[in-house]
Amino acid sequence: MLCEFIVHSPAFGVSSGVLLNLEESDLQSIAATVDRAAGEAAQTGQDFHETLPYHLVSTALPYALLSEPLTGVASQALEDYPEDQVEALQSVALSALTSTALEIMKRLPDIGASHLNETLNFLTSGDIEARSQALISYPMMAETLVTNRKFRAIIDARSELGPVIADELGLTAAQMRVYSRFERAISHLTFDPGNSDGATPVKRRCVTRFGHATSMNNIQSIAVEAAQRIRFDQLPAGADAEAHVRVLEVLDFTDTALNFEKTLDVGPAPFDRIFRRISATDWGSARSRLRDQKSKMWDTHDYLRNTARYLTSAILAQKLQDAEGIDMHRISSTAHQLLSEEELHADDAVYLSTFADRLQEKAWMTCRSVLQVIGEHASLKTIAEADTRWHHTHGQIDNEMMAIQQNIEWAPLLDEIQVGSLVAKELSSTDALIQQGRRENHCVGSYSRHVLDANHQALMLLFSIESPDGRILSTAELTGQKMQIQPDGPSYSWQVTQHKAKNNASPSREAEAAAEALRTRLEDLSAEEVQTYADRISTNQGNLKEKLSRLVNACGANICETDMPERTMQLIAPLLPKSLRGLSAADWAEAAIPHDQDTNILPRLDECISKLSSDLAALEPARETEPSCP
């Protein structure tokens, strides 16, 4: 038979559990045995449990049996227990608690919900008055005080608790002074006689996520952050209820700032500057301003992520050029030959393939350390201004960063055709795509890699839609997908997947009609015509070309180009804080970026390059002149 029990001893407080009675003793006999064991036990609940002559299934009562009278939270699970036995168990717990202790459990429901039996034991043993006062004085620390037994002796000895808590939270004396003010405000509002709901309104006022009040533990982590970032003189003054409410505005602002900081991922520096200049009376309005700024910068991470990626790739490219054992001129030359449809020497193909494979393994590498360097030199205002510049220029930057510097030409599929009153000119070289992107101020210049990936299953074509006198009206992207060939049906399905006028504006109706006519003309082509075009682009080196394309996409730039680091720094200089604009890629590559080992990218790049250099060196010494790459 399973029996739930609870007992109170002045020595070790309330202890409870579930025991297995194999002798089928009656409840009165079991109760007498439990009481006797409690009287014989030493100073701890563990001593008591070891004294019991029963097998213990659990050393704590089920939460449902005690939750309603102690915390005010009802449980339907009580229906499974005899009512009179439940009342008997609950009466032992209630009689062991002082009125103050019971009020604490009801006003701080978090500790009861998570650690009901430990809280009950904490408040019914030792110096009960001192322990109760500790929970009232430090409601955010309540769970730690209850569960970490090292605090019990300190509290029972009535020693100063503040320094011990400061050490536990990693706070200096000055920071602990700020943190204690938060505890004082929360304590006053939680235990205000006029507040019958305890900590719930306070938690809802401090931080509300998704419409629900957060936990006291979350509030404590925010309070610790705030204590580490502000001075005591920045806290609202006063000891009345209104002053305590104003103190909570500091926590609300801190939570907003921490969420914003996490979104941007540029480190704490821009937000530390904001924290330092807020006055004691300005926290509420400062929070409103910060929320407004956050709503305006909801997509700023795109600018930051891409800028950091470009910077990281430039640093990597610079380090590759400076590294011993890596022949970047050979890699660049081989990549150009590959993309120009020239036949490669076998050893050059292997060299380039090894280079692309090893770097692609590291393409996921974190850019956080670069982002945090940007954050250390920027404010939210300058980040927002740079974001605006990014949205106006990112098409041009993509156009230049992803462009292949050596012109590659390929045979067009349609070349130049009349579409209604307009002319559609197929863009069939990298130079043509780059020039189109520059003239029209969008990123079509970076699309050459997509066109060069043409195969029998899928392909992309790009056209300039022009007036009869040669004026560009728009740029159209059409993609073809192979279909199941049926008699009298099209062999490929063609779609106008993108169609933009200058500055990515919408095209005119006349240009849209021309693009649709162009799509119809492509669907009239036979499968043989389309596949012959794809075959002219695809070569036996297609697999290597695909590796190179993936590497370029991962790095956000054509990392094989020898002038890539210098070009990158020139392009992104307007997007960087002023103090960083004069740095070259070599400056970044040689700098010791001051961040912890988990985020500092330089050691990771060095490790990657060292491994790459070793792998490339293993391919030497002899350079074959024959045969050709199959």
XYZ file of C-alpha atoms in Angstrom:
630
model
C 0.000 0.000 0.000
C 1.249 3.503 -0.919
C 0.802 6.168 1.741
C 1.399 9.924 1.588
C 2.759 11.436 4.788
C 3.781 14.815 6.197
C 5.404 15.664 9.509
C 6.724 18.786 11.222
C 9.751 18.874 13.494
C 11.323 22.027 14.977
C 14.689 20.539 14.118
C 14.278 20.114 10.363
C 10.923 21.703 9.552
C 8.215 20.112 7.446
C 9.156 16.926 5.643
C 6.907 14.790 3.498
C 6.879 11.995 0.972
C 5.275 8.799 -0.272
C 6.113 5.462 1.363
C 5.469 1.832 0.492
C 3.858 -0.169 3.324
C 4.418 -3.853 2.591
C 3.033 -5.029 5.938
C -0.407 -3.550 5.227
C -0.358 -1.669 8.562
C -3.308 0.620 9.362
C -2.925 4.352 8.870
C -2.816 5.125 12.599
C 0.110 2.733 13.096
C 1.969 4.227 10.149
C 1.374 7.760 11.484
C 2.714 6.779 14.895
C 5.825 5.258 13.329
C 6.413 8.395 11.259
C 6.037 10.653 14.331
C 8.413 8.494 16.325
C 11.037 8.578 13.548
C 10.745 12.370 13.390
C 11.394 12.630 17.126
C 14.423 10.341 16.956
C 15.967 12.011 13.887
C 18.887 14.416 14.095
C 18.926 17.854 12.468
C 18.061 17.166 8.827
C 15.211 15.778 6.789
C 17.620 13.248 5.332
C 18.259 11.841 8.822
C 14.529 11.512 9.273
C 14.052 9.695 5.975
C 16.856 7.266 6.812
C 15.238 6.535 10.192
C 11.894 5.519 8.655
C 11.428 1.726 8.513
C 9.642 1.990 5.148
C 10.729 2.075 1.533
C 10.355 5.666 0.276
C 8.870 6.044 -3.179
C 9.250 9.845 -3.007
C 10.705 12.321 -0.531
C 8.093 14.960 -1.330
C 4.305 15.059 -1.489
C 2.651 15.513 -4.893
C 2.228 19.224 -5.661
C -1.550 18.917 -6.009
C -2.041 17.954 -2.360
C -0.646 21.229 -0.953
C -0.840 23.804 -3.744
C -4.284 25.324 -3.084
C -4.003 26.166 0.641
C -0.364 27.271 0.366
C -0.234 29.141 -2.952
C -3.865 29.669 -3.877
C -3.509 27.546 -7.045
C -6.192 24.857 -7.233
C -5.596 21.424 -8.780
C -8.112 19.007 -10.283
C -5.814 16.129 -9.276
C -7.215 16.399 -5.720
C -10.265 14.456 -6.919
C -8.097 11.309 -6.839
C -7.580 11.500 -3.049
C -10.011 10.994 -0.126
C -11.119 14.418 1.058
C -10.585 13.778 4.772
C -7.020 12.536 4.222
C -6.192 15.554 2.058
C -7.450 17.880 4.789
C -5.353 16.045 7.385
C -2.178 16.390 5.305
C -2.862 20.050 4.560
C -3.574 20.858 8.201
C -0.065 19.718 9.224
C 1.497 22.056 6.680
C -0.744 24.984 7.566
C -0.196 24.612 11.300
C 3.572 24.599 10.814
C 3.580 27.917 8.944
C 3.440 31.319 10.580
C 0.945 33.785 9.164
C 3.826 35.738 7.617
C 5.291 32.622 6.003
C 1.922 31.638 4.545
C 1.471 35.158 3.145
C 4.916 34.931 1.504
C 4.004 31.677 -0.252
C 0.797 33.177 -1.603
C 2.425 36.437 -2.746
C 5.424 34.723 -4.341
C 3.694 31.865 -6.203
C 6.747 31.202 -8.406
C 8.712 29.528 -5.616
C 5.680 27.498 -4.560
C 5.024 26.370 -8.112
C 8.631 25.275 -8.706
C 9.820 24.272 -5.240
C 6.760 23.824 -3.038
C 8.177 21.257 -0.593
C 11.562 22.995 -0.304
C 9.865 26.346 0.345
C 7.647 24.748 2.981
C 10.703 23.246 4.652
C 12.643 26.540 4.422
C 9.865 28.484 6.156
C 9.259 25.948 8.937
C 12.810 25.398 10.200
C 15.759 27.393 11.486
C 15.255 31.080 12.306
C 11.807 31.345 10.745
C 11.534 35.092 11.335
C 14.912 35.812 9.679
C 14.164 33.493 6.778
C 10.772 35.092 6.173
C 12.308 38.557 6.249
C 14.995 37.458 3.755
C 12.345 36.399 1.233
C 10.412 39.627 1.757
C 13.556 41.752 1.342
C 14.850 39.878 -1.703
C 11.818 38.550 -3.654
C 13.848 38.166 -6.881
C 16.365 36.008 -4.960
C 13.637 33.927 -3.298
C 14.146 30.780 -5.366
C 17.916 30.837 -4.813
C 17.544 31.455 -1.070
C 15.155 28.515 -0.769
C 17.051 26.000 -2.907
C 20.705 26.903 -2.200
C 21.348 25.595 1.311
C 24.464 27.703 1.852
C 22.192 30.716 2.463
C 20.310 29.055 5.337
C 23.166 29.213 7.828
C 23.955 32.828 6.858
C 20.334 33.884 7.326
C 19.916 31.946 10.575
C 23.052 33.630 11.936
C 21.514 36.974 10.950
C 24.683 37.899 9.050
C 24.629 40.606 6.396
C 23.071 39.031 3.326
C 23.808 41.723 0.702
C 27.518 40.946 0.128
C 26.782 37.219 -0.203
C 24.068 37.912 -2.787
C 26.388 40.295 -4.643
C 29.002 37.547 -4.832
C 26.385 35.055 -6.033
C 25.234 37.413 -8.823
C 28.738 38.646 -9.738
C 28.025 42.271 -8.782
C 30.369 44.887 -7.382
C 29.393 46.845 -4.258
C 28.188 49.790 -6.397
C 26.196 47.473 -8.681
C 24.697 45.691 -5.680
C 23.441 49.033 -4.415
C 21.511 49.492 -7.667
C 20.258 45.902 -7.635
C 19.056 46.255 -4.029
C 16.943 49.238 -5.098
C 15.163 47.003 -7.606
C 14.577 44.373 -4.906
C 13.237 47.069 -2.574
C 10.781 48.353 -5.160
C 9.509 44.874 -6.038
C 9.238 43.933 -2.352
C 7.256 47.056 -1.495
C 4.778 46.569 -4.342
C 4.485 42.781 -3.877
C 3.792 42.944 -0.143
C 1.722 46.131 -0.195
C -1.353 45.404 2.003
C -3.549 46.959 -0.666
C -2.322 44.490 -3.278
C -4.124 41.180 -2.986
C -2.496 39.630 -6.072
C 1.084 39.521 -4.774
C 3.854 39.532 -7.358
C 1.634 39.013 -10.417
C 0.875 42.723 -11.091
C 4.534 43.569 -10.483
C 5.710 40.927 -12.960
C 3.199 42.157 -15.511
C 4.304 45.754 -15.007
C 8.034 44.969 -15.197
C 8.119 42.891 -18.335
C 5.278 41.530 -20.422
C 5.950 39.160 -23.295
C 3.229 37.829 -25.619
C 0.572 39.264 -23.291
C 1.702 37.267 -20.244
C 3.637 38.263 -17.143
C 7.157 36.876 -17.072
C 8.728 34.901 -14.236
C 10.575 36.442 -11.296
C 13.753 34.707 -12.485
C 13.558 36.567 -15.819
C 12.998 39.845 -14.005
C 16.049 39.134 -11.860
C 18.286 38.552 -14.908
C 17.094 41.893 -16.321
C 17.701 43.602 -12.970
C 21.270 42.265 -12.876
C 21.883 43.604 -16.415
C 20.503 46.999 -15.422
C 22.623 47.074 -12.251
C 25.738 46.465 -14.347
C 24.940 49.276 -16.790
C 23.614 52.248 -14.808
C 24.640 54.360 -11.799
C 22.671 54.670 -8.578
C 22.023 58.388 -9.222
C 20.118 57.423 -12.393
C 17.454 55.637 -10.339
C 14.196 57.460 -9.509
C 14.297 58.895 -5.983
C 11.651 58.518 -3.288
C 10.227 55.789 -1.077
C 6.515 56.005 -1.867
C 4.576 53.628 -4.111
C 4.839 55.978 -7.111
C 8.624 56.074 -6.797
C 8.761 52.282 -6.671
C 6.672 52.086 -9.847
C 9.066 54.497 -11.583
C 11.958 52.212 -10.570
C 10.234 49.380 -12.448
C 10.343 51.545 -15.596
C 14.123 51.062 -15.538
C 13.599 47.299 -15.797
C 11.064 47.709 -18.582
C 13.505 49.898 -20.525
C 16.308 47.375 -19.905
C 14.200 44.511 -21.249
C 13.390 46.513 -24.399
C 17.073 47.357 -24.854
C 18.200 43.751 -24.360
C 15.722 42.469 -26.956
C 16.817 45.171 -29.406
C 20.475 44.394 -28.682
C 19.865 40.700 -29.396
C 18.133 41.547 -32.683
C 20.967 43.731 -33.989
C 23.719 41.469 -32.564
C 26.295 44.270 -32.567
C 27.209 43.859 -28.924
C 26.332 46.067 -25.947
C 28.355 49.198 -26.815
C 25.643 51.219 -28.683
C 23.144 50.483 -25.909
C 25.606 51.204 -23.090
C 25.899 54.734 -24.464
C 22.121 55.118 -24.246
C 21.973 53.687 -20.711
C 24.617 56.106 -19.462
C 22.793 59.265 -20.528
C 19.240 58.564 -19.259
C 18.243 60.645 -16.244
C 16.268 59.406 -13.235
C 13.030 60.937 -14.525
C 13.325 59.873 -18.175
C 13.109 56.061 -18.179
C 9.498 55.807 -19.313
C 9.882 58.194 -22.256
C 13.293 56.673 -23.097
C 11.615 53.268 -23.398
C 8.984 54.705 -25.754
C 11.696 56.292 -27.910
C 13.670 53.055 -28.024
C 10.597 51.037 -29.009
C 9.848 53.526 -31.761
C 13.425 53.293 -33.032
C 13.292 49.504 -32.917
C 10.138 49.453 -35.046
C 11.883 51.619 -37.651
C 14.950 49.361 -37.669
C 13.152 46.015 -37.855
C 15.149 44.902 -40.931
C 18.479 46.564 -40.054
C 19.986 43.122 -39.420
C 20.030 42.643 -43.230
C 22.429 45.560 -43.595
C 24.541 44.471 -40.647
C 24.689 40.817 -41.650
C 25.664 41.557 -45.247
C 28.221 44.201 -44.295
C 29.821 41.829 -41.788
C 29.861 39.063 -44.390
C 31.580 41.300 -46.945
C 34.119 42.398 -44.326
C 34.792 38.829 -43.236
C 35.276 37.728 -46.848
C 37.663 40.639 -47.469
C 39.682 39.710 -44.374
C 39.740 36.083 -45.507
C 40.816 37.047 -49.046
C 43.586 39.255 -47.673
C 44.832 36.500 -45.408
C 44.747 34.030 -48.298
C 46.889 36.365 -50.402
C 49.359 36.841 -47.545
C 49.515 33.139 -46.642
C 52.502 31.041 -47.571
C 51.728 27.932 -49.595
C 48.561 29.289 -51.261
C 48.944 30.450 -54.853
C 46.031 32.893 -55.240
C 47.227 33.985 -58.682
C 46.982 30.383 -59.852
C 43.522 30.042 -58.298
C 42.326 33.293 -59.896
C 43.714 32.360 -63.300
C 42.202 28.873 -63.169
C 38.804 30.259 -62.120
C 38.850 32.660 -65.082
C 39.751 29.852 -67.468
C 36.967 27.726 -66.047
C 34.319 30.420 -66.411
C 35.600 31.288 -69.898
C 34.944 27.730 -71.037
C 38.658 27.075 -71.527
C 40.037 23.592 -70.973
C 41.933 23.250 -67.692
C 45.092 21.364 -66.866
C 44.226 18.483 -64.562
C 46.458 19.661 -61.701
C 45.041 23.203 -61.868
C 41.513 21.808 -61.715
C 42.380 19.720 -58.639
C 44.080 22.732 -57.022
C 41.001 24.930 -57.537
C 38.648 22.129 -56.470
C 40.556 21.580 -53.218
C 40.532 25.327 -52.561
C 36.759 25.571 -53.103
C 35.980 22.447 -51.061
C 38.020 23.450 -48.006
C 36.786 27.032 -47.884
C 33.184 26.040 -48.423
C 33.402 23.883 -45.301
C 34.034 27.124 -43.380
C 31.483 29.236 -45.238
C 29.201 29.179 -42.167
C 31.860 30.883 -40.054
C 30.502 33.434 -37.619
C 30.697 37.157 -38.371
C 29.723 38.164 -34.816
C 33.133 39.492 -33.869
C 33.109 41.774 -36.928
C 29.594 42.934 -36.034
C 30.677 43.746 -32.506
C 33.631 45.795 -33.739
C 31.141 47.794 -35.818
C 28.973 48.161 -32.700
C 31.873 49.449 -30.606
C 32.373 52.334 -33.042
C 28.722 53.128 -33.808
C 25.597 54.485 -32.174
C 22.035 53.440 -32.968
C 21.685 56.677 -34.904
C 24.724 56.016 -37.129
C 23.623 52.377 -37.613
C 20.186 53.574 -38.749
C 21.790 56.105 -41.134
C 24.080 53.419 -42.578
C 21.050 51.131 -42.972
C 19.343 53.820 -45.058
C 22.448 54.110 -47.249
C 22.529 50.321 -47.573
C 18.959 50.169 -48.863
C 19.833 52.732 -51.515
C 23.094 51.135 -52.593
C 22.987 47.400 -51.880
C 21.984 46.604 -55.462
C 25.085 48.365 -56.745
C 27.260 46.728 -54.073
C 25.933 43.267 -54.968
C 26.499 44.098 -58.609
C 30.186 44.840 -57.953
C 30.901 42.281 -55.227
C 29.512 39.270 -57.059
C 30.652 40.329 -60.497
C 33.321 38.378 -62.353
C 36.066 40.803 -63.330
C 37.124 39.066 -66.540
C 34.510 39.261 -69.263
C 32.937 35.946 -70.243
C 30.801 35.662 -73.345
C 28.412 32.883 -74.319
C 26.271 32.188 -77.370
C 22.749 33.580 -76.813
C 19.586 31.562 -77.207
C 17.464 34.265 -78.889
C 19.950 37.147 -79.160
C 17.971 40.229 -80.251
C 14.320 39.976 -81.293
C 11.397 42.293 -81.944
C 8.614 42.068 -79.334
C 5.723 44.258 -80.387
C 6.997 47.800 -80.826
C 9.991 47.149 -78.582
C 13.255 45.228 -78.819
C 14.454 42.479 -76.436
C 18.253 42.151 -76.304
C 19.607 39.031 -74.624
C 22.415 39.850 -72.163
C 25.007 37.213 -73.065
C 28.228 38.293 -71.355
C 29.324 39.237 -67.866
C 30.239 42.726 -69.103
C 26.750 43.197 -70.532
C 25.181 42.216 -67.202
C 27.483 44.488 -65.200
C 26.820 47.473 -67.480
C 23.069 46.838 -67.333
C 23.231 46.806 -63.533
C 25.221 50.039 -63.415
C 22.946 51.861 -65.838
C 19.742 50.682 -64.209
C 21.040 50.801 -60.602
C 20.142 47.252 -59.603
C 21.944 43.966 -58.983
C 21.582 42.160 -62.328
C 25.393 42.294 -62.699
C 25.669 39.629 -59.992
C 23.490 37.176 -61.950
C 26.098 35.856 -64.371
C 26.707 32.847 -62.141
C 23.017 31.888 -62.456
C 23.063 32.127 -66.237
C 26.280 30.080 -66.367
C 24.630 27.338 -64.308
C 22.329 26.475 -67.240
C 21.573 22.770 -67.718
C 18.945 20.598 -69.395
C 16.594 20.796 -66.399
C 16.608 24.512 -65.641
C 18.100 27.709 -66.997
C 17.887 31.482 -66.691
C 17.964 34.172 -69.373
C 18.235 37.949 -68.915
C 16.999 40.522 -71.401
C 17.163 44.275 -71.781
C 13.776 45.579 -72.987
C 14.501 48.663 -75.069
C 12.775 51.220 -77.266
C 13.581 51.251 -81.019
C 16.077 54.080 -80.418
C 18.017 51.989 -77.830
C 16.641 53.507 -74.618
C 16.485 50.887 -71.811
C 12.970 50.493 -70.431
C 13.450 47.491 -68.135
C 15.382 44.304 -67.385
C 13.542 40.977 -67.543
C 14.576 37.651 -66.011
C 12.996 34.548 -67.520
C 13.532 31.050 -66.173
C 12.820 27.787 -67.957
C 11.990 24.418 -66.418
C 12.004 21.202 -68.440
C 8.569 19.632 -68.855
C 7.425 16.179 -69.811
C 7.592 16.403 -73.608
C 4.170 15.858 -75.141
C 3.061 15.979 -78.792
C 2.097 19.532 -79.754
C 3.029 20.790 -76.257
C 5.863 23.042 -75.074
C 9.108 21.318 -74.096
C 9.957 23.913 -71.411
C 7.796 25.982 -69.104
C 8.960 29.620 -69.070
C 8.143 32.259 -66.468
C 8.947 35.959 -66.086
C 10.437 35.620 -62.606
C 11.720 39.184 -62.227
C 11.048 42.331 -64.213
C 12.387 45.702 -63.052
C 12.765 49.185 -64.443
C 15.511 51.560 -63.287
C 16.126 51.657 -59.518
C 14.043 48.460 -59.164
C 10.873 50.337 -60.063
C 7.918 48.564 -61.653
C 8.089 48.326 -65.473
C 5.651 50.098 -67.769
C 2.675 48.238 -69.206
C 4.341 48.307 -72.627
C 7.459 46.662 -71.186
C 5.337 44.079 -69.362
C 3.585 43.191 -72.621
C 6.978 42.830 -74.326
C 8.193 40.471 -71.573
C 5.067 38.343 -71.944
C 5.581 38.180 -75.730
C 9.178 37.148 -75.064
C 7.977 34.355 -72.778
C 5.613 33.087 -75.503
C 8.439 33.155 -78.038
C 10.624 31.035 -75.734
C 7.874 28.438 -75.289
C 7.804 28.007 -79.058
C 11.401 26.746 -79.019
C 12.022 23.025 -79.338
C 13.690 20.978 -76.617
C 16.653 20.444 -78.945
C 17.223 24.202 -79.353
C 17.111 24.853 -75.599
C 19.339 21.911 -74.746
C 21.892 22.835 -77.388
C 22.114 26.265 -75.772
C 22.584 24.687 -72.326
C 25.248 22.334 -73.684
C 27.236 25.253 -75.044
C 27.366 26.729 -71.520
C 27.783 23.529 -69.570
C 31.111 21.765 -70.044
C 32.812 18.716 -68.639
C 34.065 21.053 -65.919
C 30.540 21.815 -64.796
C 30.979 20.195 -61.399
C 33.952 22.395 -60.596
C 32.070 25.440 -61.790
C 29.248 24.557 -59.427
C 31.676 24.317 -56.485
C 33.096 27.715 -57.357
C 29.613 29.185 -57.637
C 28.642 27.839 -54.206
C 31.802 29.306 -52.689
C 31.102 32.727 -54.198
C 27.527 32.619 -52.900
C 28.655 31.572 -49.403
C 31.232 34.362 -49.161
C 29.013 37.012 -50.722
C 31.836 37.947 -53.090
C 34.064 36.495 -55.787
C 36.854 35.630 -53.374
C 39.130 34.350 -56.174
C 39.673 37.855 -57.552
C 43.040 39.252 -56.475
C 41.694 42.799 -56.100
C 38.682 41.652 -54.094
C 39.874 42.921 -50.635
C 40.624 46.445 -51.899
C 37.385 46.668 -53.932
C 35.340 45.442 -50.982
C 36.698 48.047 -48.582
C 36.033 50.826 -51.088
C 32.454 49.649 -51.671
C 31.421 49.223 -48.052
C 33.331 52.184 -46.575
C 30.181 54.410 -46.562
C 28.367 51.704 -44.554
C 30.960 51.626 -41.753
C 31.329 53.965 -38.761
C 33.577 56.916 -39.630
C 36.371 55.699 -37.362
C 36.595 52.428 -39.341
C 36.377 53.786 -42.886
C 40.093 54.329 -43.294
C 41.041 50.736 -42.459
C 42.205 48.438 -45.249
C 41.531 44.706 -45.368
C 45.160 44.234 -44.308
C 44.527 46.422 -41.231
C 41.597 44.204 -40.271
C 43.541 41.028 -40.989
C 46.447 42.121 -38.777
C 44.306 43.480 -35.926
C 43.714 41.579 -32.717
C 39.931 41.922 -32.572
C 39.288 42.197 -28.808
C 36.599 39.602 -28.229
C 36.340 36.299 -26.470
C 37.527 33.118 -28.113
C 34.028 31.993 -29.043
C 33.338 35.022 -31.249
C 36.772 36.214 -32.430
C 36.911 35.313 -36.088
C 40.650 35.828 -36.701
C 41.835 32.629 -34.984
C 39.182 30.694 -36.899
C 40.339 32.156 -40.203
C 43.962 31.374 -39.338
C 43.035 27.785 -38.507
C 41.100 27.435 -41.758
C 43.940 28.902 -43.847
C 46.577 26.752 -42.143
C 44.608 23.592 -42.971
C 43.981 24.794 -46.531
C 47.667 25.591 -47.040
C 48.622 22.131 -45.844
C 46.101 20.435 -48.139
C 47.222 22.451 -51.171
C 50.884 21.790 -50.425
C 50.153 18.056 -50.461
C 49.123 18.387 -54.133
C 52.606 19.516 -55.158
C 55.435 19.324 -56.146
C 55.055 18.404 -59.788
C 52.820 20.396 -62.080
C 51.404 18.307 -64.869
C 51.161 19.685 -68.362
C 48.983 16.827 -69.549
C 46.424 15.425 -69.695
C 43.495 17.821 -69.680
C 40.781 17.787 -67.067
C 38.081 15.386 -68.212
